[in-house]
Amino acid sequence: MRGKIKKKKNTWSAVHFVWFTFSWLAKVFSAVLIFILLWSATFRSHLSLFHLNFIVPKKEINMVPDMGKWKRSQAYADYIGFILTLNEAVKGKKLTCEYKVSETVEKLLSLLNTLDRWIDETPPMDQPSRFGNKAFRTWYAKLEQEAEALVSTVIPSSVRAAAPEIAVYLKESVGNSTRIDYGTGHEAAFAAFLCCLCKIGALRVDDQLAIIFKVFDRYLQVMRKLQKTYRMEPAGSQGVWGLDDFQFLPFIWGSSQLIDHPTLEPRHFVEEKIVNEHHQDYMFLECIKFINEMKTGPFAEHSNQLWNISAVPTWSKVNQGLIRMYKAECLEKFPVIQHFKFGSLLPIQPVKP
C-alpha cells in the first residue's frame, strides 16, 4: 500500500540522512570517475600498445563465499562504474533528443536487426506446453554459431582477437537455451558486452547517449520480441514482489531521464493515459507500457513494487533507490552472479589499490 511517510522530529535522523546522502553521492562520483578514466584515450592507447591476452570468459563464482571475490574484483568496479556513468549521461534527456550516432553504433544496430530477423525466420513450434517454446533453441543455436562473426563486424580490426571473448557476453545476453528463460543476469551480460566494447575503444565517450537511446533500447525491443514469441519464463522471478519479470536497468536509466522533469512525477507512471502519451520519450514509461500490455488486473496487484515506487516524491530519489536495489537484488545475489563470466576485459582479480 502506498502512503505518506510521517516526518519524525528527530535531529539525529536529519544528520543521518545528510551523512547517508553524502556517502552515496561520494560512492557514485568515485565509480563514475574511475570508469571515465578507464574509458579515456589514454586507456585505449594502452590497450593498443600492450596487447592483452584475450581469453574466453569463464565462471569464477561457484559458491556463496565466492561473492566476496566478485565485489572486490576489477570486473565489479568496471561494471558498476559503466552503469553509473551512463546513468549520469542520460539524466534529464529524452529518447528523442539529438545525439551523435557513430559507425560502431550503426554496426551494433545492424547486429541487433540480424537477431530480430532470425526470430521471424524461426517461428514458434506447436507444442503442448504453453511456456518455453523449443523453437528458441533453434534460434539460439544460430546465434551460438554466428556470434563471433557478428562481433567481428563491430570491433576495430586492430583488436579483432577480442571477438571470441566479447562474443561470450553477447551469447549470454539473450536468455538460457536449456531452461528457455530470461532475467536480469542476461540483461547484465548485455551491459557487460557494451562495457567490453568501451574498454577496447570500439565505443567512445561521445557514444554514451547512443549506447542507451539507440543500442540498449533496440536490445530491449528484440528481447521483448523473444519473450513474447517463445513465451520465455522469467529467470529467478520474485513474482509480484519483484520490480519486473525480466528487466532492471531500463528502470534505472529511465528514472534518470525523468529527473527534474517539469510536469511528470513518479505518481504519474501508474496512469495509462500519461504512459501512452510519453512512452516514446522515456525508457521508464516504455517499460510500464510493456507491463500494461503483458499483464492484466490492477497495477497495484501485478506490479506491487512499482506501485510502491510511484509514491516516492521525486525522480531523483527513485533513481537513487533503484541503484541501491539493483546492487542488493541483482549484483549481490549469488543465484544471479554465479552465471557471470570473467575474462581479460572484465577480470576477477581484485581492484589494484
mmCIF file of C-alpha atoms in Angstrom, residues 28-243:
data_model
loop_
_atom_site.group_PDB
_atom_site.id
_atom_site.type_symbol
_atom_site.label_atom_id
_atom_site.label_comp_id
_atom_site.label_asym_id
_atom_site.label_seq_id
_atom_site.Cartn_x
_atom_site.Cartn_y
_atom_site.Cartn_z
ATOM 1 C CA VAL A 28 28.622 7.342 -7.232
ATOM 2 C CA PHE A 29 31.181 10.047 -8.051
ATOM 3 C CA SER A 30 34.044 7.652 -7.333
ATOM 4 C CA ALA A 31 32.623 4.899 -9.548
ATOM 5 C CA VAL A 32 31.867 7.297 -12.405
ATOM 6 C CA LEU A 33 35.287 8.931 -12.177
ATOM 7 C CA ILE A 34 37.030 5.550 -12.239
ATOM 8 C CA PHE A 35 35.154 4.482 -15.340
ATOM 9 C CA ILE A 36 35.631 7.772 -17.177
ATOM 10 C CA LEU A 37 39.369 7.461 -16.583
ATOM 11 C CA LEU A 38 39.223 3.864 -17.729
ATOM 12 C CA TRP A 39 37.299 4.921 -20.850
ATOM 13 C CA SER A 40 39.770 7.659 -21.716
ATOM 14 C CA ALA A 41 42.013 7.851 -24.751
ATOM 15 C CA THR A 42 44.961 7.035 -22.506
ATOM 16 C CA PHE A 43 43.439 3.679 -21.646
ATOM 17 C CA ARG A 44 42.606 2.908 -25.255
ATOM 18 C CA SER A 45 46.152 3.692 -26.381
ATOM 19 C CA HIS A 46 47.405 1.482 -23.549
ATOM 20 C CA LEU A 47 45.407 -1.401 -24.972
ATOM 21 C CA SER A 48 46.752 -0.864 -28.485
ATOM 22 C CA LEU A 49 50.372 -0.626 -27.308
ATOM 23 C CA PHE A 50 50.310 -3.517 -24.874
ATOM 24 C CA HIS A 51 48.257 -6.291 -26.456
ATOM 25 C CA LEU A 52 46.063 -8.045 -23.937
ATOM 26 C CA ASN A 53 45.998 -11.811 -23.950
ATOM 27 C CA PHE A 54 42.279 -12.096 -24.674
ATOM 28 C CA ILE A 55 40.722 -15.195 -23.146
ATOM 29 C CA VAL A 56 37.343 -16.892 -23.348
ATOM 30 C CA PRO A 57 35.465 -15.790 -20.194
ATOM 31 C CA LYS A 58 34.546 -18.447 -17.639
ATOM 32 C CA LYS A 59 32.612 -18.736 -14.385
ATOM 33 C CA GLU A 60 34.505 -17.941 -11.201
ATOM 34 C CA ILE A 61 31.705 -17.599 -8.634
ATOM 35 C CA ASN A 62 30.912 -21.206 -7.721
ATOM 36 C CA MET A 63 29.891 -20.915 -4.055
ATOM 37 C CA VAL A 64 28.266 -18.239 -1.904
ATOM 38 C CA PRO A 65 31.595 -17.371 -0.176
ATOM 39 C CA ASP A 66 32.995 -16.522 -3.645
ATOM 40 C CA MET A 67 30.729 -13.452 -3.734
ATOM 41 C CA GLY A 68 33.411 -11.556 -1.826
ATOM 42 C CA LYS A 69 35.785 -12.064 -4.776
ATOM 43 C CA TRP A 70 33.165 -10.596 -7.113
ATOM 44 C CA LYS A 71 32.590 -7.471 -5.030
ATOM 45 C CA ARG A 72 36.337 -6.852 -4.747
ATOM 46 C CA SER A 73 37.025 -7.575 -8.419
ATOM 47 C CA GLN A 74 38.047 -5.234 -11.212
ATOM 48 C CA ALA A 75 35.043 -6.579 -13.128
ATOM 49 C CA TYR A 76 32.614 -5.346 -10.457
ATOM 50 C CA ALA A 77 34.268 -1.912 -10.287
ATOM 51 C CA ASP A 78 34.229 -1.538 -14.073
ATOM 52 C CA TYR A 79 30.677 -2.831 -14.430
ATOM 53 C CA ILE A 80 29.095 -0.598 -11.772
ATOM 54 C CA GLY A 81 31.183 2.347 -12.995
ATOM 55 C CA PHE A 82 29.825 1.771 -16.502
ATOM 56 C CA ILE A 83 26.212 1.636 -15.259
ATOM 57 C CA LEU A 84 26.576 4.817 -13.187
ATOM 58 C CA THR A 85 28.439 6.727 -15.910
ATOM 59 C CA LEU A 86 25.586 6.107 -18.332
ATOM 60 C CA ASN A 87 23.083 6.944 -15.587
ATOM 61 C CA GLU A 88 24.664 10.410 -15.329
ATOM 62 C CA ALA A 89 24.860 10.798 -19.123
ATOM 63 C CA VAL A 90 21.111 10.352 -19.733
ATOM 64 C CA LYS A 91 19.952 12.499 -16.813
ATOM 65 C CA GLY A 92 17.136 14.811 -17.919
ATOM 66 C CA LYS A 93 17.330 13.774 -21.590
ATOM 67 C CA LYS A 94 14.614 12.342 -23.854
ATOM 68 C CA LEU A 95 14.992 9.281 -26.057
ATOM 69 C CA THR A 96 14.130 11.587 -28.957
ATOM 70 C CA CYS A 97 16.808 14.197 -28.243
ATOM 71 C CA GLU A 98 19.650 14.838 -30.689
ATOM 72 C CA TYR A 99 22.931 12.949 -30.238
ATOM 73 C CA LYS A 100 25.803 11.549 -32.255
ATOM 74 C CA VAL A 101 25.385 8.105 -33.870
ATOM 75 C CA SER A 102 28.801 6.660 -34.673
ATOM 76 C CA GLU A 103 29.682 3.960 -37.169
ATOM 77 C CA THR A 104 30.109 1.442 -34.339
ATOM 78 C CA VAL A 105 26.624 2.226 -33.043
ATOM 79 C CA GLU A 106 25.224 1.692 -36.551
ATOM 80 C CA LYS A 107 27.012 -1.677 -36.707
ATOM 81 C CA LEU A 108 25.552 -2.682 -33.349
ATOM 82 C CA LEU A 109 22.072 -1.780 -34.562
ATOM 83 C CA SER A 110 22.681 -3.914 -37.645
ATOM 84 C CA LEU A 111 23.727 -6.802 -35.374
ATOM 85 C CA LEU A 112 20.537 -6.467 -33.336
ATOM 86 C CA ASN A 113 18.456 -6.227 -36.522
ATOM 87 C CA THR A 114 20.001 -9.548 -37.578
ATOM 88 C CA LEU A 115 18.901 -11.159 -34.304
ATOM 89 C CA ASP A 116 15.421 -9.726 -34.873
ATOM 90 C CA ARG A 117 15.300 -11.120 -38.413
ATOM 91 C CA TRP A 118 16.248 -14.578 -37.157
ATOM 92 C CA ILE A 119 13.177 -14.530 -34.877
ATOM 93 C CA ASP A 120 10.979 -14.005 -37.955
ATOM 94 C CA GLU A 121 12.811 -16.857 -39.687
ATOM 95 C CA THR A 122 12.306 -19.184 -36.685
ATOM 96 C CA PRO A 123 8.580 -19.330 -35.893
ATOM 97 C CA PRO A 124 7.410 -20.958 -32.640
ATOM 98 C CA MET A 125 6.672 -24.694 -32.710
ATOM 99 C CA ASP A 126 3.342 -26.334 -31.992
ATOM 100 C CA GLN A 127 3.768 -27.957 -28.596
ATOM 101 C CA PRO A 128 1.562 -28.938 -25.660
ATOM 102 C CA SER A 129 3.295 -26.760 -23.042
ATOM 103 C CA ARG A 130 2.287 -23.123 -23.003
ATOM 104 C CA PHE A 131 5.634 -21.655 -21.928
ATOM 105 C CA GLY A 132 9.180 -22.190 -23.133
ATOM 106 C CA ASN A 133 8.726 -22.769 -26.861
ATOM 107 C CA LYS A 134 11.514 -25.081 -28.047
ATOM 108 C CA ALA A 135 11.985 -23.122 -31.271
ATOM 109 C CA PHE A 136 14.039 -20.733 -29.126
ATOM 110 C CA ARG A 137 16.761 -23.393 -29.048
ATOM 111 C CA THR A 138 16.938 -23.340 -32.839
ATOM 112 C CA TRP A 139 17.185 -19.547 -32.790
ATOM 113 C CA TYR A 140 19.850 -19.663 -30.087
ATOM 114 C CA ALA A 141 21.895 -22.291 -31.949
ATOM 115 C CA LYS A 142 22.189 -19.871 -34.842
ATOM 116 C CA LEU A 143 23.467 -17.123 -32.527
ATOM 117 C CA GLU A 144 25.932 -19.515 -30.917
ATOM 118 C CA GLN A 145 27.282 -20.373 -34.338
ATOM 119 C CA GLU A 146 27.456 -16.804 -35.662
ATOM 120 C CA ALA A 147 28.248 -14.749 -32.530
ATOM 121 C CA GLU A 148 31.982 -14.339 -33.136
ATOM 122 C CA ALA A 149 31.430 -13.324 -36.747
ATOM 123 C CA LEU A 150 28.782 -10.793 -35.682
ATOM 124 C CA VAL A 151 31.096 -9.270 -33.075
ATOM 125 C CA SER A 152 33.958 -9.137 -35.590
ATOM 126 C CA THR A 153 31.873 -6.833 -37.776
ATOM 127 C CA VAL A 154 31.565 -4.349 -34.888
ATOM 128 C CA ILE A 155 35.061 -4.110 -33.397
ATOM 129 C CA PRO A 156 38.179 -2.491 -34.945
ATOM 130 C CA SER A 157 40.476 -4.798 -36.912
ATOM 131 C CA SER A 158 43.345 -3.929 -34.535
ATOM 132 C CA VAL A 159 41.552 -5.753 -31.702
ATOM 133 C CA ARG A 160 39.832 -8.461 -33.753
ATOM 134 C CA ALA A 161 41.418 -11.028 -31.422
ATOM 135 C CA ALA A 162 38.958 -9.852 -28.745
ATOM 136 C CA ALA A 163 35.953 -11.182 -30.704
ATOM 137 C CA PRO A 164 35.808 -14.653 -29.051
ATOM 138 C CA GLU A 165 35.946 -13.081 -25.581
ATOM 139 C CA ILE A 166 33.337 -10.395 -26.222
ATOM 140 C CA ALA A 167 31.054 -12.799 -28.128
ATOM 141 C CA VAL A 168 30.535 -14.811 -24.933
ATOM 142 C CA TYR A 169 28.722 -11.857 -23.340
ATOM 143 C CA LEU A 170 26.533 -11.451 -26.416
ATOM 144 C CA LYS A 171 25.528 -15.132 -26.275
ATOM 145 C CA GLU A 172 24.821 -14.859 -22.542
ATOM 146 C CA SER A 173 22.627 -11.773 -23.022
ATOM 147 C CA VAL A 174 19.635 -13.346 -24.771
ATOM 148 C CA GLY A 175 18.484 -15.971 -22.290
ATOM 149 C CA ASN A 176 19.156 -19.596 -21.402
ATOM 150 C CA SER A 177 18.549 -22.136 -24.180
ATOM 151 C CA THR A 178 18.115 -25.075 -21.783
ATOM 152 C CA ARG A 179 15.559 -23.500 -19.474
ATOM 153 C CA ILE A 180 14.214 -21.115 -22.137
ATOM 154 C CA ASP A 181 14.164 -18.270 -19.648
ATOM 155 C CA TYR A 182 15.449 -14.704 -19.400
ATOM 156 C CA GLY A 183 16.228 -12.418 -16.479
ATOM 157 C CA THR A 184 18.360 -9.649 -15.044
ATOM 158 C CA GLY A 185 21.506 -11.793 -15.264
ATOM 159 C CA HIS A 186 21.115 -11.964 -19.042
ATOM 160 C CA GLU A 187 20.465 -8.233 -19.166
ATOM 161 C CA ALA A 188 23.676 -7.719 -17.153
ATOM 162 C CA ALA A 189 25.566 -9.790 -19.740
ATOM 163 C CA PHE A 190 24.488 -7.337 -22.454
ATOM 164 C CA ALA A 191 25.637 -4.405 -20.310
ATOM 165 C CA ALA A 192 28.942 -6.286 -19.865
ATOM 166 C CA PHE A 193 29.094 -6.752 -23.651
ATOM 167 C CA LEU A 194 28.765 -2.985 -24.141
ATOM 168 C CA CYS A 195 31.265 -2.310 -21.351
ATOM 169 C CA CYS A 196 33.834 -4.539 -23.111
ATOM 170 C CA LEU A 197 33.286 -2.642 -26.369
ATOM 171 C CA CYS A 198 34.068 0.555 -24.478
ATOM 172 C CA LYS A 199 37.195 -0.923 -22.930
ATOM 173 C CA ILE A 200 38.673 -1.883 -26.317
ATOM 174 C CA GLY A 201 37.831 1.543 -27.766
ATOM 175 C CA ALA A 202 35.084 0.435 -30.176
ATOM 176 C CA LEU A 203 32.631 2.659 -28.277
ATOM 177 C CA ARG A 204 33.825 6.068 -27.083
ATOM 178 C CA VAL A 205 32.807 8.657 -24.527
ATOM 179 C CA ASP A 206 30.730 10.621 -27.056
ATOM 180 C CA ASP A 207 28.702 7.455 -27.774
ATOM 181 C CA GLN A 208 27.163 7.466 -24.299
ATOM 182 C CA LEU A 209 23.681 8.679 -25.260
ATOM 183 C CA ALA A 210 23.545 6.454 -28.345
ATOM 184 C CA ILE A 211 24.553 3.426 -26.236
ATOM 185 C CA ILE A 212 21.364 3.821 -24.185
ATOM 186 C CA PHE A 213 18.938 5.539 -26.537
ATOM 187 C CA LYS A 214 19.827 3.560 -29.671
ATOM 188 C CA VAL A 215 21.632 0.314 -28.836
ATOM 189 C CA PHE A 216 20.168 -0.644 -25.461
ATOM 190 C CA ASP A 217 16.685 0.469 -26.470
ATOM 191 C CA ARG A 218 16.898 -1.697 -29.601
ATOM 192 C CA TYR A 219 18.180 -4.587 -27.483
ATOM 193 C CA LEU A 220 15.090 -4.246 -25.271
ATOM 194 C CA GLN A 221 12.835 -4.396 -28.326
ATOM 195 C CA VAL A 222 14.499 -7.601 -29.518
ATOM 196 C CA MET A 223 14.347 -9.183 -26.054
ATOM 197 C CA ARG A 224 10.651 -8.361 -25.706
ATOM 198 C CA LYS A 225 10.046 -9.954 -29.077
ATOM 199 C CA LEU A 226 11.949 -13.065 -27.957
ATOM 200 C CA GLN A 227 9.971 -13.192 -24.701
ATOM 201 C CA LYS A 228 6.623 -12.918 -26.483
ATOM 202 C CA THR A 229 7.429 -15.164 -29.468
ATOM 203 C CA TYR A 230 8.900 -18.061 -27.500
ATOM 204 C CA ARG A 231 6.943 -17.494 -24.267
ATOM 205 C CA MET A 232 10.140 -17.351 -22.234
ATOM 206 C CA GLU A 233 9.934 -17.842 -18.476
ATOM 207 C CA PRO A 234 11.271 -15.134 -16.131
ATOM 208 C CA ALA A 235 14.603 -16.340 -14.716
ATOM 209 C CA GLY A 236 14.573 -16.222 -10.933
ATOM 210 C CA SER A 237 11.420 -14.119 -10.850
ATOM 211 C CA GLN A 238 10.182 -12.924 -7.455
ATOM 212 C CA GLY A 239 6.689 -12.678 -8.855
ATOM 213 C CA VAL A 240 4.615 -9.762 -7.641
ATOM 214 C CA TRP A 241 7.377 -8.814 -5.176
ATOM 215 C CA GLY A 242 9.990 -8.257 -7.885
ATOM 216 C CA LEU A 243 10.482 -4.989 -9.712
#
